[in-house]
Amino acid sequence: MRIELDEPDRDWTVEGVYEVRPDLYRIPLPLPSDGLKAVNVYAMRDGDGLVLIDSGWAIDEARAVLDKALGALGHEFADVHRFLITHVHRDHYTLSVRLRREFGNHISLGIGEQPSLRETADPDRPPFFAMSTKLHRCGAVKLAAEVGAQPREHDVSDWEDPDEWLAPPTDVALRTRTLQAVSTPGHTQGHVVFVDEGWDAMFAGDHVLPHITPSIGLEGNVAHSPLRDYLQSLQLVLSLPDRVLLPAHGLVSPSVHTRVDELLAHHAERLDAMAAVVTDGSTAFDVAQRVTWTRRGRNFADLDVFNQCLAICETGAHLDVLTERGRLRRSETDGVRHYRV
Ligand SMILES: [Zn+2]
């Protein structure tokens, strides 16, 4: 593997080491799922070692690619003196935990991820408890029971605590530069972005993605109103200076703000579309079946079960924001939320 310049027209998922700036590299690592093909790890030279933003998923293929990529930079795993993790999703966090066992690296993660991490790490907790709870609340009672009975897929030992819980806003002092950690809850409750003023860049994790709309509140612990949090976090990013977007999935692009504007417009449209089909006593499950999904405008019935679950929870998050804004009223019976205009 050799170092190449990162360019705006390449397939972002192709294995390699792509120089974004001198001393800053984008390293896409493979994912086993068929939805997202890769996750970007960003490596920066810092003194005689490296700092990595996010780590990849704890699978052998990802570890092998990262090993080769660090080799191209003249380094090895033991030279990574910091892992700065944007959020606790497995494709960002778990490889750092595995590597730390062998190489003693230092891991930092936002304090807001603590409840979700503890839920996911608990061997006595049903593995899809949060998803099942939300589906029930959304009125998908049968689906909630089915999801709640699914066997565990993850290895609970991958969710060990970090060495350091970051409490943003806070400066993260590296050996040769300082990053600012900024709290951006929504995608997950403890999601953090890292700003580097010198590079005029934002390591955005999954908060701002160039091609897809980030999922909201897909995590071990149930958030109170994840879409409200997410929209506030988008506004927060707009209030900061515009910077180069370094996303966890997708290519580097020149403006965080341009993409944030698009994401805000998308959610405004979805809020209107969902508000328009609420009838007396509708649940989120009802409403999810009355709107279309994905950029291709697919029907709910044509989605696979996992994406149906996401769609239902996404709808519930939108209806709760409409309720908070006074556009809908909400009541709850047997743990199921019903909405009316
Ligand atoms: Zn994520």
Coordinates of C-alpha atoms and ligand atoms in Angstrom, one line a residue, residues 87 89 91-92 187-188 191 206 215 249, ligand 1:
H87 CA -19.3 7.8 19.1
H89 CA -21.2 2.6 17.3
D91 CA -17.9 0.5 13.3
H92 CA -16.2 3.4 15.1
H187 CA -27.1 10.3 15.9
T188 CA -26.2 9.0 19.3
H191 CA -21.7 11.9 19.7
D206 CA -21.7 10.3 11.6
S215 CA -29.8 7.5 11.5
H249 CA -18.6 7.6 5.6
Ligands
ZN1 ZN -22.8 5.7 13.7

